[in-house]
Coordinates of C-alpha atoms and ligand atoms in Angstrom, one line a residue:
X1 CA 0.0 0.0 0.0
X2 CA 0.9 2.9 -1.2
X3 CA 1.6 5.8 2.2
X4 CA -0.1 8.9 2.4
X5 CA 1.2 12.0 3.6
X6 CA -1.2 15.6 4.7
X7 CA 0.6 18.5 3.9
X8 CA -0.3 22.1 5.9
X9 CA 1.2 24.6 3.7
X10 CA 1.4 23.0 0.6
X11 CA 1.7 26.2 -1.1
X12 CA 4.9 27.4 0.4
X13 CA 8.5 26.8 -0.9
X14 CA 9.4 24.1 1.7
X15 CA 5.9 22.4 0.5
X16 CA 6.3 22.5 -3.2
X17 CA 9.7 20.9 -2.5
X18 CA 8.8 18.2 0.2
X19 CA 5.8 17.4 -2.4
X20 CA 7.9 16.2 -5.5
X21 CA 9.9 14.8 -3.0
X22 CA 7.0 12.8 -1.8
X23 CA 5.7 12.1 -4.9
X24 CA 8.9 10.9 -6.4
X25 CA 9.3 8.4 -3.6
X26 CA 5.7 6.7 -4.3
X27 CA 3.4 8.9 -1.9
X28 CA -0.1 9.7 -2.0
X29 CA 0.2 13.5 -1.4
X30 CA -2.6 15.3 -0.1
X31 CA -2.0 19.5 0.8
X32 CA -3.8 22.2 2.2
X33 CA -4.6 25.1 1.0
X34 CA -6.0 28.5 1.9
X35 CA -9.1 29.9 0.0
X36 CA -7.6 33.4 -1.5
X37 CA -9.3 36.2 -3.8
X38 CA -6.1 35.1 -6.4
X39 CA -5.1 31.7 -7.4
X40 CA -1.7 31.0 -4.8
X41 CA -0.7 27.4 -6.4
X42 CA 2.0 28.3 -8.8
X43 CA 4.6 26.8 -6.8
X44 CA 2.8 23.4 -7.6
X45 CA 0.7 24.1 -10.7
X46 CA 4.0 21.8 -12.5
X47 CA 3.0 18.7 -10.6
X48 CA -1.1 19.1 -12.3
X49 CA 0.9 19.3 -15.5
X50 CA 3.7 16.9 -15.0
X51 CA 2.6 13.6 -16.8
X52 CA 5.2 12.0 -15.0
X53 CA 2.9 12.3 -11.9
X54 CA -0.6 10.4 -11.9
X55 CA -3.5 13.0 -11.1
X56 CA -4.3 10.4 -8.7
X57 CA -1.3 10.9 -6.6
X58 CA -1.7 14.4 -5.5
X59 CA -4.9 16.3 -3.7
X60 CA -5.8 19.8 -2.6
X61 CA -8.0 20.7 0.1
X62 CA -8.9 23.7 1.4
X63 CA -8.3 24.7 5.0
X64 CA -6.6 27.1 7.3
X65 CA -4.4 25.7 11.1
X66 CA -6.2 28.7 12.7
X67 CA -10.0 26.9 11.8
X68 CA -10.1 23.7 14.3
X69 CA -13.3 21.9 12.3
X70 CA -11.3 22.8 9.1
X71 CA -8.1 20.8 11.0
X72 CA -10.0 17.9 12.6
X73 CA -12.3 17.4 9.0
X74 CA -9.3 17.1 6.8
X75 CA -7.6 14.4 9.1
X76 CA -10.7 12.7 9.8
X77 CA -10.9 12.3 6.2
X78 CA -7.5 11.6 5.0
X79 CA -6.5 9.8 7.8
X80 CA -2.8 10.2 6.5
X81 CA 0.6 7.9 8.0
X82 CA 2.2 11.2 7.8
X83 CA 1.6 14.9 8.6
X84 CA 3.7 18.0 7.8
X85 CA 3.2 21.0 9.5
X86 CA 4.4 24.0 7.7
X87 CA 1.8 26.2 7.8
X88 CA 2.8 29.2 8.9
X89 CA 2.8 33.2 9.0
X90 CA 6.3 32.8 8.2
X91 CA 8.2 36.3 7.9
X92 CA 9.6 37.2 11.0
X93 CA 9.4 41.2 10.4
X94 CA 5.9 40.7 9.9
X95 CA 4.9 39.1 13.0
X96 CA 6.1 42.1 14.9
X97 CA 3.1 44.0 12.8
X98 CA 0.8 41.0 13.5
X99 CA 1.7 39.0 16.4
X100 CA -2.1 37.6 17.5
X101 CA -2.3 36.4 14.0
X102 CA 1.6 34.7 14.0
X103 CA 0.4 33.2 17.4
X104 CA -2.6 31.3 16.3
X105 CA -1.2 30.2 13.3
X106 CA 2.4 29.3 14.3
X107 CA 1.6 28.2 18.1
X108 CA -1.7 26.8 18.1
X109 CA -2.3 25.8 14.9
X110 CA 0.6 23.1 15.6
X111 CA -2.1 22.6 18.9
X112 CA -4.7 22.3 16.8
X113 CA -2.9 19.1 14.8
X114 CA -1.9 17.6 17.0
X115 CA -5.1 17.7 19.3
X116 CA -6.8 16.1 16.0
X117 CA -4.4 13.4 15.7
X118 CA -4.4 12.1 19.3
X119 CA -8.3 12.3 18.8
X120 CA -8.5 10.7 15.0
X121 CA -5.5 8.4 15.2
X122 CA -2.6 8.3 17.5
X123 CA -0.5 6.2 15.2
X124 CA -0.2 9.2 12.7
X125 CA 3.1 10.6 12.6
X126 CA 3.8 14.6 13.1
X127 CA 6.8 16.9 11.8
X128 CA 6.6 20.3 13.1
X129 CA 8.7 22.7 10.9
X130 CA 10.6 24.7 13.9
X131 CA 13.1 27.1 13.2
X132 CA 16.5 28.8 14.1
X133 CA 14.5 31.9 15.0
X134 CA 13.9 30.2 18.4
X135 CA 17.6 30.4 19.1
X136 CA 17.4 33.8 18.7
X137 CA 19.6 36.2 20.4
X138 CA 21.9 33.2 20.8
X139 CA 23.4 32.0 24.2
X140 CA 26.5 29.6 22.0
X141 CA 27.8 29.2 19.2
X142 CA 27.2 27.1 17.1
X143 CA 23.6 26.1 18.0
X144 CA 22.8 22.2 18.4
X145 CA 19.8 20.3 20.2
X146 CA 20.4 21.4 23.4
X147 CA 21.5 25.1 22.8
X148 CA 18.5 27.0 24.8
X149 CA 16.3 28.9 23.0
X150 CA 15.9 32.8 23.2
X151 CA 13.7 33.9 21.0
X152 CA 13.2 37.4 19.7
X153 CA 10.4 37.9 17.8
X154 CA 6.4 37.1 18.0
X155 CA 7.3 34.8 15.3
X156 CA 10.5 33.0 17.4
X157 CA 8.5 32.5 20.4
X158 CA 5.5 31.1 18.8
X159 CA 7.6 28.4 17.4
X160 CA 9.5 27.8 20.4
X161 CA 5.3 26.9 21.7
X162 CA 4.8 24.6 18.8
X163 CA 8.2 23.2 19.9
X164 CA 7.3 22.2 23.2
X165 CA 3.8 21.2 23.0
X166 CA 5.2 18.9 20.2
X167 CA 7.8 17.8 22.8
X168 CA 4.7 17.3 25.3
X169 CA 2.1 15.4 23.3
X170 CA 5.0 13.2 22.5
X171 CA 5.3 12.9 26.0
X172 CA 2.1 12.4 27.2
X173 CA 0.0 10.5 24.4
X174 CA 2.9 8.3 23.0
X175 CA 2.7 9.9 19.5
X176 CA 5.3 9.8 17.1
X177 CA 5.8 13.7 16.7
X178 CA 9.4 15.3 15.8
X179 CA 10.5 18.9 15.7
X180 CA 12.6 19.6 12.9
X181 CA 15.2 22.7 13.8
X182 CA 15.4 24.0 10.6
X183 CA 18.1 27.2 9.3
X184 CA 17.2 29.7 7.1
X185 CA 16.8 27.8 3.6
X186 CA 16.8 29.1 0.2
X187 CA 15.8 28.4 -3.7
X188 CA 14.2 29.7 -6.8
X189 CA 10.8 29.6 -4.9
X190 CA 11.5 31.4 -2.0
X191 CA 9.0 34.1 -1.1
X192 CA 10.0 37.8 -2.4
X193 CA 10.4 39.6 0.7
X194 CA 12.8 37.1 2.3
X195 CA 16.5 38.9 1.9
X196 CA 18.4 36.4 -0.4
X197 CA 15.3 36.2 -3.0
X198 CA 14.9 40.1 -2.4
X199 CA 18.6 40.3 -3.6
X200 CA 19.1 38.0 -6.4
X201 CA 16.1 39.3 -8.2
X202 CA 16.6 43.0 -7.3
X203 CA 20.9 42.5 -8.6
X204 CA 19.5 40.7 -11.8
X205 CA 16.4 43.2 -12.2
X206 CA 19.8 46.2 -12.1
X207 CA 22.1 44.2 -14.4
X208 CA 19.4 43.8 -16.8
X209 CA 18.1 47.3 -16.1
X210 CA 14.9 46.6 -15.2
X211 CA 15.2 48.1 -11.9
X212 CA 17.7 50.9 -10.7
X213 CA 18.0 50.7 -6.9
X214 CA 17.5 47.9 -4.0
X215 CA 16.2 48.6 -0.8
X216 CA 17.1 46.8 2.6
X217 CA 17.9 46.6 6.2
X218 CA 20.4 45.8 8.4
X219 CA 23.7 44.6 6.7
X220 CA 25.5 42.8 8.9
X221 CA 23.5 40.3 10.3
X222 CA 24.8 36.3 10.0
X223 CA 22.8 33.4 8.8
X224 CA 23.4 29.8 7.7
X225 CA 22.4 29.4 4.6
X226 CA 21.2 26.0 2.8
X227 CA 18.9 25.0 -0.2
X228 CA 15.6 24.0 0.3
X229 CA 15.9 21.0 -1.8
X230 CA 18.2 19.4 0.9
X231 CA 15.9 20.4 4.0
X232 CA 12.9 18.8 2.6
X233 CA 14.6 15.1 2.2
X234 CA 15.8 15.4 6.1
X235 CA 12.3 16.6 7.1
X236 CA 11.4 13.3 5.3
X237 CA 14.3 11.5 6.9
X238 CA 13.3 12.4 10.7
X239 CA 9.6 10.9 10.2
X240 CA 11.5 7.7 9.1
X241 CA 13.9 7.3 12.0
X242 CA 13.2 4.9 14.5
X243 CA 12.3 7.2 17.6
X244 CA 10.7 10.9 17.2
X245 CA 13.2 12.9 17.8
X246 CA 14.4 16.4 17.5
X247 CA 17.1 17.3 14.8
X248 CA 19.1 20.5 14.3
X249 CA 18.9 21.2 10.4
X250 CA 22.1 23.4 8.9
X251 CA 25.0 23.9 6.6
X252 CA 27.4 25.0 9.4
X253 CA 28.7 27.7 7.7
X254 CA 27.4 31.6 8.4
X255 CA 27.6 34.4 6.1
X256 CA 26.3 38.1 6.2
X257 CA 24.0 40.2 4.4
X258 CA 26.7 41.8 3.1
X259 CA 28.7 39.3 2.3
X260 CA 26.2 37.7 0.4
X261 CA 25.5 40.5 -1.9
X262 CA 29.0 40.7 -2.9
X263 CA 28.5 36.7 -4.0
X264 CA 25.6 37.3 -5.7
X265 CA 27.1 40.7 -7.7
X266 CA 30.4 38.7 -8.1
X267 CA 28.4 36.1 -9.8
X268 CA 26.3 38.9 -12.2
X269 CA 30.2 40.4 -13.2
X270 CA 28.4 43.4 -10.8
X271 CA 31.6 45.7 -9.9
X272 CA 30.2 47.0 -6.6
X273 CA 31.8 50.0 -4.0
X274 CA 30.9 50.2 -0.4
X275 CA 30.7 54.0 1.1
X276 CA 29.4 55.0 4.2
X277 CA 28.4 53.4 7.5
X278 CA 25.4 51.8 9.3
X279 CA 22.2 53.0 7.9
X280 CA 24.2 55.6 5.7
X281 CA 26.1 52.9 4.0
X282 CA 25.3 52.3 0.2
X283 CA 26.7 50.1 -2.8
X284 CA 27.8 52.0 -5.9
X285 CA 28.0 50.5 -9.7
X286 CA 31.4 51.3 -11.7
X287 CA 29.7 54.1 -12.9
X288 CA 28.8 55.4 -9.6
X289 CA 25.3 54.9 -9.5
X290 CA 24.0 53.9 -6.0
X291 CA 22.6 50.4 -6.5
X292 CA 21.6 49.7 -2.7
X293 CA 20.3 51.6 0.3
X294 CA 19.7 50.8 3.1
X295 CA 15.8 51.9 4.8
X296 CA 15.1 52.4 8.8
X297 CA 12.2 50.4 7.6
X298 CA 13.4 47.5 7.3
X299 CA 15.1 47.3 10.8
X300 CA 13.4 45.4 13.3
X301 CA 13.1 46.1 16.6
X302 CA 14.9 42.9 17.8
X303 CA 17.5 41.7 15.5
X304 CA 18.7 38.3 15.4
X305 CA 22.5 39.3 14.8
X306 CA 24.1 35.8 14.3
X307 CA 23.2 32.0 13.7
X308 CA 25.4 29.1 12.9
X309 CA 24.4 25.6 13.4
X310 CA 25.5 22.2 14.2
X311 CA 24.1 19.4 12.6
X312 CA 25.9 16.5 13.8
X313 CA 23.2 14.7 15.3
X314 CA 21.6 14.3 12.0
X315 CA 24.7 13.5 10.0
X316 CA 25.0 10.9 12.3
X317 CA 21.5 9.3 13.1
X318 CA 19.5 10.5 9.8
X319 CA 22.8 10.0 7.6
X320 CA 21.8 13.7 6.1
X321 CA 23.8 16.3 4.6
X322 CA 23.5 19.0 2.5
X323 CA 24.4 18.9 -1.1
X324 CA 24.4 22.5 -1.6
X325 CA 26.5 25.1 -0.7
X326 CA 26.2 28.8 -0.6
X327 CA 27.7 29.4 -4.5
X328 CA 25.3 26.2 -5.9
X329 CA 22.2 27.8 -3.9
X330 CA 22.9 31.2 -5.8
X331 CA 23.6 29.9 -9.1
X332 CA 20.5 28.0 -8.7
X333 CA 18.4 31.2 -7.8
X334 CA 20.4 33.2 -10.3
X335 CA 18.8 30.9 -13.4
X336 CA 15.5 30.4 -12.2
X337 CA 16.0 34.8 -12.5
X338 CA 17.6 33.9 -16.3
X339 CA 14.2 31.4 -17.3
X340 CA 12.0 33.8 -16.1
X341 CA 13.1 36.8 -17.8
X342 CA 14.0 35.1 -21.3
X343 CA 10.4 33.7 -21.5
Ligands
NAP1 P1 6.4 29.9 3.2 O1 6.9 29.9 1.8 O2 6.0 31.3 3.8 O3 5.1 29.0 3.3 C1 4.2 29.0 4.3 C2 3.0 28.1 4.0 O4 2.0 28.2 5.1 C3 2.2 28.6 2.8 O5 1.7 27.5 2.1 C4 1.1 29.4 3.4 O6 -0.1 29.6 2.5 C5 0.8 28.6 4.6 N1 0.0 29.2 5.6 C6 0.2 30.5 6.1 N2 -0.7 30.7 7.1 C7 -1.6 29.6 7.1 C8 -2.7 29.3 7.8 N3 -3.2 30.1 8.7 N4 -3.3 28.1 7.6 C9 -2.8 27.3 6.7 N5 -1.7 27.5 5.9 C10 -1.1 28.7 6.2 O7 7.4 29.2 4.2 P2 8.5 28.1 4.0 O8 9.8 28.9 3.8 O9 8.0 27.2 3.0 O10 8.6 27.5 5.4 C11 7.8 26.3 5.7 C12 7.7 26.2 7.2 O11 9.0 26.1 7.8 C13 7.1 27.4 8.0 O12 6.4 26.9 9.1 C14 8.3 28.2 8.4 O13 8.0 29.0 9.5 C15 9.3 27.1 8.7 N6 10.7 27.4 8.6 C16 11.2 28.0 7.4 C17 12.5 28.2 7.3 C18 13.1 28.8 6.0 O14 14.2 29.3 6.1 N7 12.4 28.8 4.9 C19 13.4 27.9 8.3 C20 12.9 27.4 9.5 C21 11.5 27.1 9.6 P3 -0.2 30.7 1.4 O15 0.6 30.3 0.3 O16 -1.6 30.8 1.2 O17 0.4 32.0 2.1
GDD2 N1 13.4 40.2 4.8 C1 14.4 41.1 4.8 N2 14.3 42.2 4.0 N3 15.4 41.0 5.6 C2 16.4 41.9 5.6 C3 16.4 43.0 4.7 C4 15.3 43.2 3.9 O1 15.2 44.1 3.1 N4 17.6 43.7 4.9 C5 18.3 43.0 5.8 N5 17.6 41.9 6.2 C6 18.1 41.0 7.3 C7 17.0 40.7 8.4 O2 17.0 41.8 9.3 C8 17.5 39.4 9.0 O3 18.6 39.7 9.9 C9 18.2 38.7 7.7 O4 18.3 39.7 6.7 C10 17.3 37.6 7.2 O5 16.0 38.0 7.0 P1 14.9 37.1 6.3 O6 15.4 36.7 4.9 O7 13.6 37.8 6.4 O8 14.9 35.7 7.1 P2 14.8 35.5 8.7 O9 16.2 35.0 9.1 O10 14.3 36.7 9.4 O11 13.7 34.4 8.8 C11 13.8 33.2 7.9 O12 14.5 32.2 8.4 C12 14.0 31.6 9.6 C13 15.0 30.5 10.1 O13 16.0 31.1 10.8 C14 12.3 32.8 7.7 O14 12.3 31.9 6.6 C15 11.7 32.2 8.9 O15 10.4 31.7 8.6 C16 12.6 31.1 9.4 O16 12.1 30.4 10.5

């Protein structure tokens, strides 16, 4: 028998990716997705189209984690082996604007799953998508397991619930539910206002000429990079280890904002200048135009300044690591901007 896996938020990069992934490995996929005023499938219109995949394999449903009957119905009627949770209000700027709204959906709409699942069937098995973010204003470095978490943002701390009342119903009801800790990760369909998408596009928009300046925030903050393509197969990998567990997700390697514009400009033959400092500072082309700004706007009013992680746990136990590196994750976003603009 073929096994079938519930998606929440299908829609997003992570679940376009973990979909063909799915798919390709002989799953019955089933997603949800929200009812908006404009269609929001086309990071998985290509799998209707592919003839590769059978219609058969792959359902959408609507639904939204903050609607409990919606939750509980879908379940009840799937009754899937596996459940993804990746629904969420997932820009971390944003939930400073709308932190009620990043609390239902990111703390208890992982509550509301899991509440349906220990009253549907308690043998269903439950990834929660955590993040970084919960490490936060970071008391090591680098970050593993058992790093505590500090987070600092509406979004950060309403993961680090859905991290813990994963950890609990594990706990209490005996269900097979993991927390991946996943770092920031990356690809062609990564959302527009996240920084490395923001950047690629905006530097290939100015090469080409479609666009004269880029707009952003704080320079100098560190992330650890990967490609989304790797992070879905361990997501997959921790719902098939033996014990439900939590797993650190990373590349291990940090870079800045900074530093990854000059990657990305290197990789466009962009000469770019640096003048000025802090909010002042700007990049200048070789014919000195000012290419990049930087806007108070896009500061937040508690940074995250540095992550870094430490994956060994899954490199030993899950046998995972990533493929990608920094320069393969940029080409990679750099031709998807090629396709798209010769079409
Ligand atoms: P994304 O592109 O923003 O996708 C989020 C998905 O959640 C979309 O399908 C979205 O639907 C859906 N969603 C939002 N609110 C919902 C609600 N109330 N009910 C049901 N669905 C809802 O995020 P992603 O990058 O794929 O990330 C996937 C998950 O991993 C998220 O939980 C994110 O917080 C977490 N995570 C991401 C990273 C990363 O670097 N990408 C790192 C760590 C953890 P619409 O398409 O309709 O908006
Ligand atoms: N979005 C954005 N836009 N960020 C900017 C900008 C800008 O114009 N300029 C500078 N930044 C800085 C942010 O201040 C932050 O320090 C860093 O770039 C990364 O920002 P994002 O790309 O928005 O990602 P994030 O790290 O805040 O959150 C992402 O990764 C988390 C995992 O650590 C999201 O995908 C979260 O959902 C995820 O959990």
């Amino acid at each position: 028998m073929k096994k079938k896996a519930l998606i929440f938020g299908v829609t997003g990069q992570d679940g376009s990716y973990l979909s063909r992934l799915l798919l390709k490995k002989g799953y019955i996929v089933h997603g949800v997705k929200r009812r908006s005023s404009q269609p929001n499938t086309f990071r998985i219109d290509d799998i209707y189209s592919d003839p590769l995949i059978k219609k058969n394999n792959f359902y959408l449903h609507y639904g939204d984690v903050t609607d409990s009957t919606a939750v509980f119905s879908v379940i009840k009627k799937v009754v899937p082996d596996e459940i993804y949770n990746l629904a969420a209000q997932s820009h971390v700027a944003v939930s400073f604007d709308m932190p009620e709204y990043t609390t239902n959906t990111d703390a208890t709409g992982a509550l509301r799953i899991l509440e349906a699942i220990v009253r549907i069937d308690k043998k269903i098995k439950f990834y929660q998508a955590g993040s970084s973010e919960m490490f936060g204003k970071v008391v090591e470095s680098p970050q593993n397991e058992k790093t505590p978490f500090y987070p600092r943002s509406p979004y950060g701390v309403s993961k680090v619930y859905a991290h813990w009342i994963t950890v609990n119903y594990r706990e209490s009801y005996k269900l097979f539910a993991s927390n991946g800790i996943l770092f920031n990760h990356e690809s062609p369909l990564r959302g527009e206002t996240f920084v490395t998408k923001k950047i690629v596009k905006g530097l290939f928009n100015i090469k080409i000429k479609k666009q004269k300046k880029l707009f952003l925030g704080n320079l100098y903050a560190k992330r650890d990079w990967g490609h989304a393509e790797d992070y879905v197969q361990a997501m997959w990998k921790i719902l098939q280890y033996k014990n439900p567990e939590d797993f650190v997700i990373c590349t291990g390697r940090q870079y800045s904002i900074k530093q990854f514009i000059n990657l990305v400009a290197k990789s466009l033959k962009i000469q770019i200048r640096w003048k000025g400092k802090g909010i002042d500072e700007k990049a200048f082309d070789k014919d000195g135009n000012c290419i990049i700004e930087c806007k108070k706007k896009y500061l937040r009013p508690a940074e995250v300044d540095t992550l870094k992680g430490d994956c060994s746990k899954a490199k030993k136990l899950l046998n995972w690591k990533p493929k990608h590196d920094i320069k393969s994750l940029i080409k990679d976003m750099l031709e998807y901007e090629y396709k798209s603009n010769i079409q």
